[in-house]
Coordinates of N, CA, C and O in Angstrom, one line a residue:
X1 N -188.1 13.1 1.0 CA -187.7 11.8 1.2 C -188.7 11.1 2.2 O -188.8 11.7 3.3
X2 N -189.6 9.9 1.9 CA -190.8 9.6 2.0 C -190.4 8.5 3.2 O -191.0 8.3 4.2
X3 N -189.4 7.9 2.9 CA -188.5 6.6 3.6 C -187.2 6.4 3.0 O -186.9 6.8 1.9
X4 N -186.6 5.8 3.9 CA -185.2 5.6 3.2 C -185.5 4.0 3.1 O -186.2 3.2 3.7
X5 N -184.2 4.0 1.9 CA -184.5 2.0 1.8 C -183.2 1.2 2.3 O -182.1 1.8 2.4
X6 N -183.4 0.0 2.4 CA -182.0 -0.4 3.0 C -181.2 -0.5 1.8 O -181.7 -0.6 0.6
X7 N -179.8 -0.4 2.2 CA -178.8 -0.5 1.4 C -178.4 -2.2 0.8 O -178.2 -3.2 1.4
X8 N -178.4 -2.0 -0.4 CA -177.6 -3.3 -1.3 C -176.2 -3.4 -1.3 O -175.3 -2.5 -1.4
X9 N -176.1 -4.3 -1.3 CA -174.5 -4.1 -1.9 C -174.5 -5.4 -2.6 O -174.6 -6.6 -2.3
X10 N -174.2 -4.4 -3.8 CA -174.0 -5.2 -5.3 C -172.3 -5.8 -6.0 O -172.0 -6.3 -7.1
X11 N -171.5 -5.6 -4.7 CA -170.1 -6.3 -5.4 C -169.4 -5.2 -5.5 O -168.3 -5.4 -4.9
X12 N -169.6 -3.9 -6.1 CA -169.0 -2.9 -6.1 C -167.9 -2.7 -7.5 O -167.8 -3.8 -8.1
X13 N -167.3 -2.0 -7.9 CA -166.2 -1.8 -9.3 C -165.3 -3.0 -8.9 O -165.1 -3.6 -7.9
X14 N -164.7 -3.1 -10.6 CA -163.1 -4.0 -10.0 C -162.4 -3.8 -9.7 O -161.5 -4.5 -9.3
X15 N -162.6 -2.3 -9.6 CA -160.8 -1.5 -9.1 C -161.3 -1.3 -7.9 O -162.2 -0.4 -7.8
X16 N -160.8 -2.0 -6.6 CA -161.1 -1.4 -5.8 C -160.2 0.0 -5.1 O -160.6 0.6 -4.1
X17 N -158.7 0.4 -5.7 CA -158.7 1.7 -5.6 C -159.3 2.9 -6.2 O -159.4 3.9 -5.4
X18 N -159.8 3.1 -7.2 CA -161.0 3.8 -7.9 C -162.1 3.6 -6.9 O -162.4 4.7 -6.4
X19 N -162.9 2.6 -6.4 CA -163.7 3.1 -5.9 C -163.8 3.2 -4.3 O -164.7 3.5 -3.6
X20 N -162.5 2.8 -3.8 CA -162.2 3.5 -2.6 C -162.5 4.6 -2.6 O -163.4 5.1 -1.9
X21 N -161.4 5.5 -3.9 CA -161.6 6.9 -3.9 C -162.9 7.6 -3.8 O -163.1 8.4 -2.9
X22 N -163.9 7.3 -4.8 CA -165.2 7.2 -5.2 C -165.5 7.4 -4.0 O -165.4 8.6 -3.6
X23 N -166.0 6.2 -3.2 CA -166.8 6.4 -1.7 C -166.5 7.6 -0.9 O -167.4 8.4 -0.5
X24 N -165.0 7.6 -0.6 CA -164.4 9.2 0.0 C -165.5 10.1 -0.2 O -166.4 10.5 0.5
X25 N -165.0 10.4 -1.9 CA -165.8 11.6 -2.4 C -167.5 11.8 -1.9 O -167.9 12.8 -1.2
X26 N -168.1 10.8 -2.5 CA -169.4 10.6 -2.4 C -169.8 10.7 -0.5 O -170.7 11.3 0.0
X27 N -168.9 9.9 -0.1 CA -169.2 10.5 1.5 C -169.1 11.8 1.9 O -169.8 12.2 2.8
X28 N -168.2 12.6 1.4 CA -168.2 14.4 1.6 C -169.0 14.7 1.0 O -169.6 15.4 1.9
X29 N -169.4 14.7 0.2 CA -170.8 15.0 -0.7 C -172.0 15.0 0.1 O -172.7 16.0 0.3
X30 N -172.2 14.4 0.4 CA -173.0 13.2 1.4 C -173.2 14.2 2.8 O -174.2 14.4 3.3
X31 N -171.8 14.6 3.1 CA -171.6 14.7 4.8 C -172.1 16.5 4.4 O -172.7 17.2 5.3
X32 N -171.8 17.1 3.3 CA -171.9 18.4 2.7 C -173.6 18.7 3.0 O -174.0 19.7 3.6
X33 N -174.4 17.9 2.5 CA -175.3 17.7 2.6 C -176.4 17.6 3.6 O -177.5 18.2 3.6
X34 N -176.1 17.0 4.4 CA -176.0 16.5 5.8 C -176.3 17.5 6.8 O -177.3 17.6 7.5
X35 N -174.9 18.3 6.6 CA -174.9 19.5 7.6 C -175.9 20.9 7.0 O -176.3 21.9 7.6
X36 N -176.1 20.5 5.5 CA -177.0 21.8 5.0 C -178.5 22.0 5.4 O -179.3 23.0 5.6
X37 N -178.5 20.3 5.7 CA -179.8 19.8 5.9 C -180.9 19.0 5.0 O -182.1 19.0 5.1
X38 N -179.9 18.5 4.2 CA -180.9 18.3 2.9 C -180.3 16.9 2.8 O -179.4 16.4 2.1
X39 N -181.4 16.3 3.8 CA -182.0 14.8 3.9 C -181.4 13.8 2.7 O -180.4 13.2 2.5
X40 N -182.5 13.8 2.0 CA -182.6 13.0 0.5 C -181.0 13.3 0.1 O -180.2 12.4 0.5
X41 N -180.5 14.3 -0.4 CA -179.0 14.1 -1.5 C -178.4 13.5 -0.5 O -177.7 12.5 -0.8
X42 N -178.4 13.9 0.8 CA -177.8 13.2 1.7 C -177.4 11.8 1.6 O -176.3 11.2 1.6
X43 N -178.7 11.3 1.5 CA -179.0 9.9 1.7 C -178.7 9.1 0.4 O -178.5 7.9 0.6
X44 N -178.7 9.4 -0.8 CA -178.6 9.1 -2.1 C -176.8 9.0 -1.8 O -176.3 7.9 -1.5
X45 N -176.0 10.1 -2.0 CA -174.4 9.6 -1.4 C -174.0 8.9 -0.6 O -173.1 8.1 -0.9
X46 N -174.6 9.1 0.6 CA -174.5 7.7 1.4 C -174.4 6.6 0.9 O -173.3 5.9 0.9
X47 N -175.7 6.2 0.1 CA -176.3 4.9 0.2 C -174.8 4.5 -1.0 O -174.0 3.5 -0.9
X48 N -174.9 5.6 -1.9 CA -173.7 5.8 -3.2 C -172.4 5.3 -2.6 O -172.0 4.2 -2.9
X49 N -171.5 6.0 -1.7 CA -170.6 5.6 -1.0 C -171.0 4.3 -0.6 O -170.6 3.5 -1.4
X50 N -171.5 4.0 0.3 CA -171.8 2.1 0.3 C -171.6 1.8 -0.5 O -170.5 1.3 -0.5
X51 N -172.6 1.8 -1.8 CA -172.2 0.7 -2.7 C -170.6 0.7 -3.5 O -170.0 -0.2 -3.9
X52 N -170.5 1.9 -3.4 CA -168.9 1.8 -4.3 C -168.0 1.0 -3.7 O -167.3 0.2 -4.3
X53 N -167.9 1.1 -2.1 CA -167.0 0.5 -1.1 C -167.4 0.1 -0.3 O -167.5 1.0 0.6
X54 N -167.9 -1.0 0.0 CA -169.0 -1.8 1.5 C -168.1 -1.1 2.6 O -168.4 -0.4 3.5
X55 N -166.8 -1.6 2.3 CA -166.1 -1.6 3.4 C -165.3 -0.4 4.1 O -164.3 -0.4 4.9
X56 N -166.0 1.0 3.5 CA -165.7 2.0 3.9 C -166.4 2.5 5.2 O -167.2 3.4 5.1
X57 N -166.0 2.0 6.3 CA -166.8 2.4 7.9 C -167.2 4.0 8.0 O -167.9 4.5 9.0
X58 N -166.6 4.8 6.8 CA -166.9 5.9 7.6 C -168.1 5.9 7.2 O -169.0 5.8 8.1
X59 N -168.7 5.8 5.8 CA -170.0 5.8 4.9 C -171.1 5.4 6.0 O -172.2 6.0 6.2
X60 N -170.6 4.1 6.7 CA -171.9 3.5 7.3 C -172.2 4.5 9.1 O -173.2 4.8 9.7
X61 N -170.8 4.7 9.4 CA -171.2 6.0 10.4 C -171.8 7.2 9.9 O -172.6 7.7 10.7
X62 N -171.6 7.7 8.9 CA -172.1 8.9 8.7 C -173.8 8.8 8.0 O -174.5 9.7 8.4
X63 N -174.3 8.0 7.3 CA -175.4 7.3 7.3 C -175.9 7.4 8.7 O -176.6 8.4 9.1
X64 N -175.6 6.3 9.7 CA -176.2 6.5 11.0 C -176.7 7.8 11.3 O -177.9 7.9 11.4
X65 N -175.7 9.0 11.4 CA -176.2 9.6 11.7 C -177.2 10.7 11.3 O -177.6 11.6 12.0
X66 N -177.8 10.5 9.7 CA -178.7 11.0 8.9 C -179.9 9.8 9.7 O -181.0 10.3 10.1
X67 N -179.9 8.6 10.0 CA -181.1 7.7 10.0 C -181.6 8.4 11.5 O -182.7 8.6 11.8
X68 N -180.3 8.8 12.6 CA -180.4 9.2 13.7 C -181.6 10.2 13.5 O -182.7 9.9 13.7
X69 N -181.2 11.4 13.0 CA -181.6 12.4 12.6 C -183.3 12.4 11.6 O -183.8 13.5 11.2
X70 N -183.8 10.9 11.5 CA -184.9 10.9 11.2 C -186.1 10.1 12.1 O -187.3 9.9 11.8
X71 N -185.2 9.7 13.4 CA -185.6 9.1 13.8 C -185.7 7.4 14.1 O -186.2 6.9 15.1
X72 N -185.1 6.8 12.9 CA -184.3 5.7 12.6 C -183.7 5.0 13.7 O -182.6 4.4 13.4
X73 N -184.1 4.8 14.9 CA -182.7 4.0 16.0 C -182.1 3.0 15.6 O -180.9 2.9 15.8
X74 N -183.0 1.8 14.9 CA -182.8 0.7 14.9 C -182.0 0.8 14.0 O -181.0 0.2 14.4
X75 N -181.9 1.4 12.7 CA -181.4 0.8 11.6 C -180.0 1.5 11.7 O -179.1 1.2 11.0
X76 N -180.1 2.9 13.0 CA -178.7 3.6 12.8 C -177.6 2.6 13.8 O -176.4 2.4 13.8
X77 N -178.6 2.0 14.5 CA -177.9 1.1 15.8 C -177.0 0.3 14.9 O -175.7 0.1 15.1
X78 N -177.7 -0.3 13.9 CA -177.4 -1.6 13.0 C -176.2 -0.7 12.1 O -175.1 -1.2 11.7
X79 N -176.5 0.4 11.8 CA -174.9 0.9 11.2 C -173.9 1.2 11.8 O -172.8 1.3 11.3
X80 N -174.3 1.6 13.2 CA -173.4 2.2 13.5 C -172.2 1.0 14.0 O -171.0 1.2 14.1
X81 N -172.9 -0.3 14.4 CA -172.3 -1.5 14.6 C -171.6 -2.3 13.6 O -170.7 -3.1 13.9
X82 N -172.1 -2.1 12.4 CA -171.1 -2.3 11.5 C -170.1 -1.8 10.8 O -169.5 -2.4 9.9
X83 N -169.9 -0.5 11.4 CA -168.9 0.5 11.1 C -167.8 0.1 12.2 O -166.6 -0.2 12.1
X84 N -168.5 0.1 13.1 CA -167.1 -0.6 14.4 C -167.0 -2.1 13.9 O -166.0 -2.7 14.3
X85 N -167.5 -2.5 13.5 CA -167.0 -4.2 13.5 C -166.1 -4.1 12.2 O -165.2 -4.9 11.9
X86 N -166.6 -2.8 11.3 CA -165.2 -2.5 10.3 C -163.9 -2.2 10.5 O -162.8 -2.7 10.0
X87 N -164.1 -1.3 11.6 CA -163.2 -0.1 12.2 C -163.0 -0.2 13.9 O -163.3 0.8 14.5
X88 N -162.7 -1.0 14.3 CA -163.0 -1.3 16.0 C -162.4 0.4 16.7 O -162.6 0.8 17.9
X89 N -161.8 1.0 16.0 CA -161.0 2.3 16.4 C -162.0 3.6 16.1 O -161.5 4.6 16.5
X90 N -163.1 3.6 15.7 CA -163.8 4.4 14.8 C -164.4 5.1 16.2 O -165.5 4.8 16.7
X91 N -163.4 6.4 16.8 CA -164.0 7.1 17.7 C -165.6 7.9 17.4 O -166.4 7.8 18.3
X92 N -165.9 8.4 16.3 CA -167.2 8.7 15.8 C -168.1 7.7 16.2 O -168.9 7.8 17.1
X93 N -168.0 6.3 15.4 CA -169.1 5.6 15.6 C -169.2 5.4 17.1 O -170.2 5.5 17.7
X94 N -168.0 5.1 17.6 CA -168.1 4.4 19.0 C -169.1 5.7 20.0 O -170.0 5.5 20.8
X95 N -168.6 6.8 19.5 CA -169.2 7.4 20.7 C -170.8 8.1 20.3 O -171.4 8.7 21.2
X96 N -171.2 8.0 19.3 CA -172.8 7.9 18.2 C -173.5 6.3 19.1 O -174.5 6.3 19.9
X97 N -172.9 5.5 18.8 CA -173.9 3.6 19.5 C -173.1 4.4 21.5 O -173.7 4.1 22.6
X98 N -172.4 4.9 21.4 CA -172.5 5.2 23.3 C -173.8 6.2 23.8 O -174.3 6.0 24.9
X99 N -174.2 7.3 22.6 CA -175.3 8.3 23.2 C -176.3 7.8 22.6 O -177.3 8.5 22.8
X100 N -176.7 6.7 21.6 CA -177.9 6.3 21.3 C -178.4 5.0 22.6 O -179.6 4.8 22.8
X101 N -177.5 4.4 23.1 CA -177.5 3.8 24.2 C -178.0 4.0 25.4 O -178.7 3.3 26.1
X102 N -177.5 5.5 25.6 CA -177.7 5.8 26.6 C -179.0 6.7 26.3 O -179.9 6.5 27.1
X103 N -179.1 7.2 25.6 CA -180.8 7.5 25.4 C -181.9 6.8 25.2 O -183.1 7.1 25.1
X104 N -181.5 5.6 25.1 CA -182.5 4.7 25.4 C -182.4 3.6 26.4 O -182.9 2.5 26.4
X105 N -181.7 4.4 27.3 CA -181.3 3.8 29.0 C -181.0 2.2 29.1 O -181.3 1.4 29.9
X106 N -180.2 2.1 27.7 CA -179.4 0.3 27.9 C -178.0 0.6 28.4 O -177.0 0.5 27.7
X107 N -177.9 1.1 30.1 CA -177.0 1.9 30.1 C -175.0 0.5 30.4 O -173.8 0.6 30.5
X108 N -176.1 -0.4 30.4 CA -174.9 -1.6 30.9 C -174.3 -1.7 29.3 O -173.1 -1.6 29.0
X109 N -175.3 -1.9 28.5 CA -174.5 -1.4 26.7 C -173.6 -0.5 26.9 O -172.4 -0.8 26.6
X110 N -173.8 0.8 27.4 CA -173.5 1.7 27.0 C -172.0 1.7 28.1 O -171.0 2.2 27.6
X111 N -171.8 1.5 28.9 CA -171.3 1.7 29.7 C -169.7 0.8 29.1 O -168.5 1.1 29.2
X112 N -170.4 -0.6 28.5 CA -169.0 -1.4 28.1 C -168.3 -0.5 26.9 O -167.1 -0.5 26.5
X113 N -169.5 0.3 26.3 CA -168.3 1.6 25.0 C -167.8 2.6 25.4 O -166.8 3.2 24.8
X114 N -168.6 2.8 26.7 CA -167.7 4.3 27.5 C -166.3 3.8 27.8 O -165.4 4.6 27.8
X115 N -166.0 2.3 27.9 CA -165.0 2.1 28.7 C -164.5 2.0 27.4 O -163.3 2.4 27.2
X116 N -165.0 1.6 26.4 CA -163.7 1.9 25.1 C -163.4 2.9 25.0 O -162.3 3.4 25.2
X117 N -164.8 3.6 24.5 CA -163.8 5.2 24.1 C -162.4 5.5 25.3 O -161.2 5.8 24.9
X118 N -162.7 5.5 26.4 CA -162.0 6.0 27.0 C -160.3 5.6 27.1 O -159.3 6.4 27.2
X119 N -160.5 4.1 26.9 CA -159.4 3.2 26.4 C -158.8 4.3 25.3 O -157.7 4.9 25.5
X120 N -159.7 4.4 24.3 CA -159.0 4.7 23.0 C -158.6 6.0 22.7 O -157.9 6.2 21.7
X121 N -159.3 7.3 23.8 CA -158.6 8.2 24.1 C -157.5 8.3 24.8 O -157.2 9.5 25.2
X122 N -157.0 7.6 25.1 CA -155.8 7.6 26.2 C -154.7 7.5 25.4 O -153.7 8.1 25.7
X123 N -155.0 6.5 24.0 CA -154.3 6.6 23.1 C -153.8 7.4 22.1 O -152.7 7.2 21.6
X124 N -154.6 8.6 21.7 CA -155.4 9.1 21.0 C -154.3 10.7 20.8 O -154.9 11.7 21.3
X125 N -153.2 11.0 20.3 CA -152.7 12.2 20.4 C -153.8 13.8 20.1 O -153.7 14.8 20.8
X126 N -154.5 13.7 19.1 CA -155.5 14.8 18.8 C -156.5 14.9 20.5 O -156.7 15.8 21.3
X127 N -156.7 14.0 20.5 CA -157.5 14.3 22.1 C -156.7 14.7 23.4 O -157.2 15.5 24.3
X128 N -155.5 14.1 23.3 CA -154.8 15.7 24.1 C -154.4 16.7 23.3 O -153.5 17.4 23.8
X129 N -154.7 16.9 22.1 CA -154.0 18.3 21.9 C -155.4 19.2 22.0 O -155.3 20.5 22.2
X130 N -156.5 18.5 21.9 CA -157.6 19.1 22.0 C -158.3 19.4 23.8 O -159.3 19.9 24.3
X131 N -157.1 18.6 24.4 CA -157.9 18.8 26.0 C -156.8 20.0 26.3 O -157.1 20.9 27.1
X132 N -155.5 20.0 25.6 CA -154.4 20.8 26.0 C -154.9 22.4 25.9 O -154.9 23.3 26.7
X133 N -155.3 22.2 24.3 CA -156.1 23.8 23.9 C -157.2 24.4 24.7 O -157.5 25.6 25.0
X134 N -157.9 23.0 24.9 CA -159.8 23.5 26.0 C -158.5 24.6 27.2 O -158.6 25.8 27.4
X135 N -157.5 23.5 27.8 CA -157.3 24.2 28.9 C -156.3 25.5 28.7 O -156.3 26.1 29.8
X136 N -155.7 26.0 28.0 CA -155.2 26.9 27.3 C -156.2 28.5 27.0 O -155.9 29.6 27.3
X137 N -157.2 28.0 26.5 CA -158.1 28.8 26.4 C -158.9 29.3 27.5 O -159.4 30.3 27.5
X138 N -158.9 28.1 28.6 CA -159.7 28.4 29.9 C -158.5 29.0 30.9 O -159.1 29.1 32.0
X139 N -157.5 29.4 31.0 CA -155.9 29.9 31.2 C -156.2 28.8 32.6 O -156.6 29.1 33.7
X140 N -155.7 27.6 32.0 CA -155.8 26.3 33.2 C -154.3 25.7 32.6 O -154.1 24.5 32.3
X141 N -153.3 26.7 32.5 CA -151.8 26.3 31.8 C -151.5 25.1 32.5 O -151.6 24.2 31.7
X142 N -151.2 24.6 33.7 CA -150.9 23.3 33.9 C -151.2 22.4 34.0 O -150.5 21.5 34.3
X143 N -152.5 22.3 33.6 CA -153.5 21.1 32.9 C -153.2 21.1 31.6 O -153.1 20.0 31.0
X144 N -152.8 22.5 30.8 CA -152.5 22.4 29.5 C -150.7 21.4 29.5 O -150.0 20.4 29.0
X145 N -150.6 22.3 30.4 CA -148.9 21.2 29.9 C -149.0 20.2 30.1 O -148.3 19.6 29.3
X146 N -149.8 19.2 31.2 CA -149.9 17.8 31.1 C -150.7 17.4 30.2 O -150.4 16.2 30.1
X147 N -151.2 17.5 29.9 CA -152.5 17.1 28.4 C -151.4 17.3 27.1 O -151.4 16.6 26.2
X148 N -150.3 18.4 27.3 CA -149.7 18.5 25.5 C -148.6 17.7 25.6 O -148.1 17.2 24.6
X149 N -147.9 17.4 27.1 CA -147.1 16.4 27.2 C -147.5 14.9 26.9 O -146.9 14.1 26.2
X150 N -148.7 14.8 27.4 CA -149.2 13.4 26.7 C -149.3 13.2 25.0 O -149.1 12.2 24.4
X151 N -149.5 14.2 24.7 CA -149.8 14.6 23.0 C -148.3 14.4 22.0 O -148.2 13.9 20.8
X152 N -147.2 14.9 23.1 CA -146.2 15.1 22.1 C -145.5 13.6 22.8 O -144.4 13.5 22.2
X153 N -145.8 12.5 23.8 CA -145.2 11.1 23.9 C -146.4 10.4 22.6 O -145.9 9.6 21.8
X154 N -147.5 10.5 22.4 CA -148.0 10.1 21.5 C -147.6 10.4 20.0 O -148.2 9.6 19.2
X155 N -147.1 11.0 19.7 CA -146.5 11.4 18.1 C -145.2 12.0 17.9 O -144.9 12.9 18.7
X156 N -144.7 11.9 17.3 CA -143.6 12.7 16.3 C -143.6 13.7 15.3 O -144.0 13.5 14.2
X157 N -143.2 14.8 15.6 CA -142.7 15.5 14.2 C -144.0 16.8 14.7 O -144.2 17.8 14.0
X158 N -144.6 16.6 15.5 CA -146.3 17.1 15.1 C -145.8 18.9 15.5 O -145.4 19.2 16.6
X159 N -145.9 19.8 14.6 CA -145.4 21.1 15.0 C -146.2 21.7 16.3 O -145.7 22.3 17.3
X160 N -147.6 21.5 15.8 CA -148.4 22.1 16.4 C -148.4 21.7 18.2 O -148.8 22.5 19.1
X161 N -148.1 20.8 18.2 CA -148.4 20.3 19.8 C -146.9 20.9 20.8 O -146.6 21.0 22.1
X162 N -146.0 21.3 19.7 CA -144.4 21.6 20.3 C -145.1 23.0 20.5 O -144.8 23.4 21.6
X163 N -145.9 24.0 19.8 CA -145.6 25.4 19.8 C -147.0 25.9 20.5 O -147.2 27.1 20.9
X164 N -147.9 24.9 20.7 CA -148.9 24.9 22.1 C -148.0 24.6 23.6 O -148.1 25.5 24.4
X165 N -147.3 23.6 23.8 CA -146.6 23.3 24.8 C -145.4 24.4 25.3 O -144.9 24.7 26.4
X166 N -145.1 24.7 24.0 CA -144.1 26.3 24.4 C -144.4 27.2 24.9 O -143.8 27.8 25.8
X167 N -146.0 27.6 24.2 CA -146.9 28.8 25.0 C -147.2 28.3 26.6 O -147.1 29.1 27.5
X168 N -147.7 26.8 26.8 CA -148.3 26.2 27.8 C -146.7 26.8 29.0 O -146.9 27.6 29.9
X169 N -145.5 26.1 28.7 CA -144.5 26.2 29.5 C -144.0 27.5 29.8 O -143.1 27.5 30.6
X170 N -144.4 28.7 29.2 CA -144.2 29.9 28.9 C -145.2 30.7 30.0 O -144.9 31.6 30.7
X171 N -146.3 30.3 29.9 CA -147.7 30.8 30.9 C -147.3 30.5 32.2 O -147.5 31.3 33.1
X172 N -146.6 29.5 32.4 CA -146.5 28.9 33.7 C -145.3 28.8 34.2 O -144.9 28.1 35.2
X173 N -144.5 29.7 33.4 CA -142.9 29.9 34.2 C -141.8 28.7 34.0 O -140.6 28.7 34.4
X174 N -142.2 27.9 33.4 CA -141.7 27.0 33.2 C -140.5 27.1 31.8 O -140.8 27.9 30.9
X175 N -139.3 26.3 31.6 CA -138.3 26.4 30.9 C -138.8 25.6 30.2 O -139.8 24.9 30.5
X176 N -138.2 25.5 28.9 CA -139.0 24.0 27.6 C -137.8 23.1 27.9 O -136.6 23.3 28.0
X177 N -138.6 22.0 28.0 CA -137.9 20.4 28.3 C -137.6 19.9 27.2 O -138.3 20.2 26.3
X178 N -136.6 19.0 27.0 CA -136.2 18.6 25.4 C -136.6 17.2 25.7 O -136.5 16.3 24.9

């Protein structure tokens, strides 16, 4: 792949549930690719996912980060911004335009997205179940119980975060709280 070209968007199918689906697909394809290393099919799904569904943010983050990966700042900057202006919640993009920022030392840029992510992890139940486990595995059990306690006021029903918090309350002598 000699250059990549900018993306069109031609209108896309009528059905726009069909090509919702479509984009999905073609972005795993895409992201399959991606991680194999292999640039071009990469880039051809991408561009594919776009056109099926403009308005699919993940397509335009996951693109970014093939353009990243060629060197591309400008034009990943430009996706990665339109993926949040799709998706204002889109932890991926947000924190891809936070370390391209900060690698190129626009750190007052960068600094107004740290304060979102951080916003938006606070919210965020998988980000404590994933700070609950870091500390679980690091046998840091009472950092784990406050991290899975945050996790299980964030969601309902979620099995996984009740039978981490069991083990967590279990490490640390603690009785399980209802």
């Amino acid at each position: 792949m000699d250059s990549l070209l900018p993306i069109e968007d031609r209108g896309g199918p009528a059905q726009p549930g069909d090509s919702a689906v479509l984009a999905r697909f073609l972005n795993n394809l895409a992201a399959e690719h991606l991680a194999a290393g292999r640039d071009a099919p990469a880039y051809a799904h991408f561009k594919a996912a776009i056109l099926a569904d403009p308005a699919y943010a993940a397509a335009h983050g996951n693109l970014a980060q093939l353009y990243l990966r060629r060197g591309h700042q400008r034009q990943a900057e430009a996706l990665l911004r339109r993926a949040l202006a799709m998706k204002a919640d889109s932890d991926g993009a947000l924190l891809s335009l936070h370390q391209l920022l900060v690698s190129q030392g626009r750190m007052d840029e960068a600094q107004a997205y740290d304060r979102q992510l951080r916003a938006q992890r606070e919210r965020d139940p998988y980000h404590w179940l994933g700070l609950g486990i870091d500390h679980l595995q690091r046998d840091q059990n009472r950092q784990a119980v406050q991290a899975l306690e945050m996790a299980q006021r964030l969601t309902t029903g979620f099995e996984e975060v009740h039978r981490l918090l069991a083990l967590a309350y279990w490490r640390t002598g603690q009785h399980l709280r209802s």
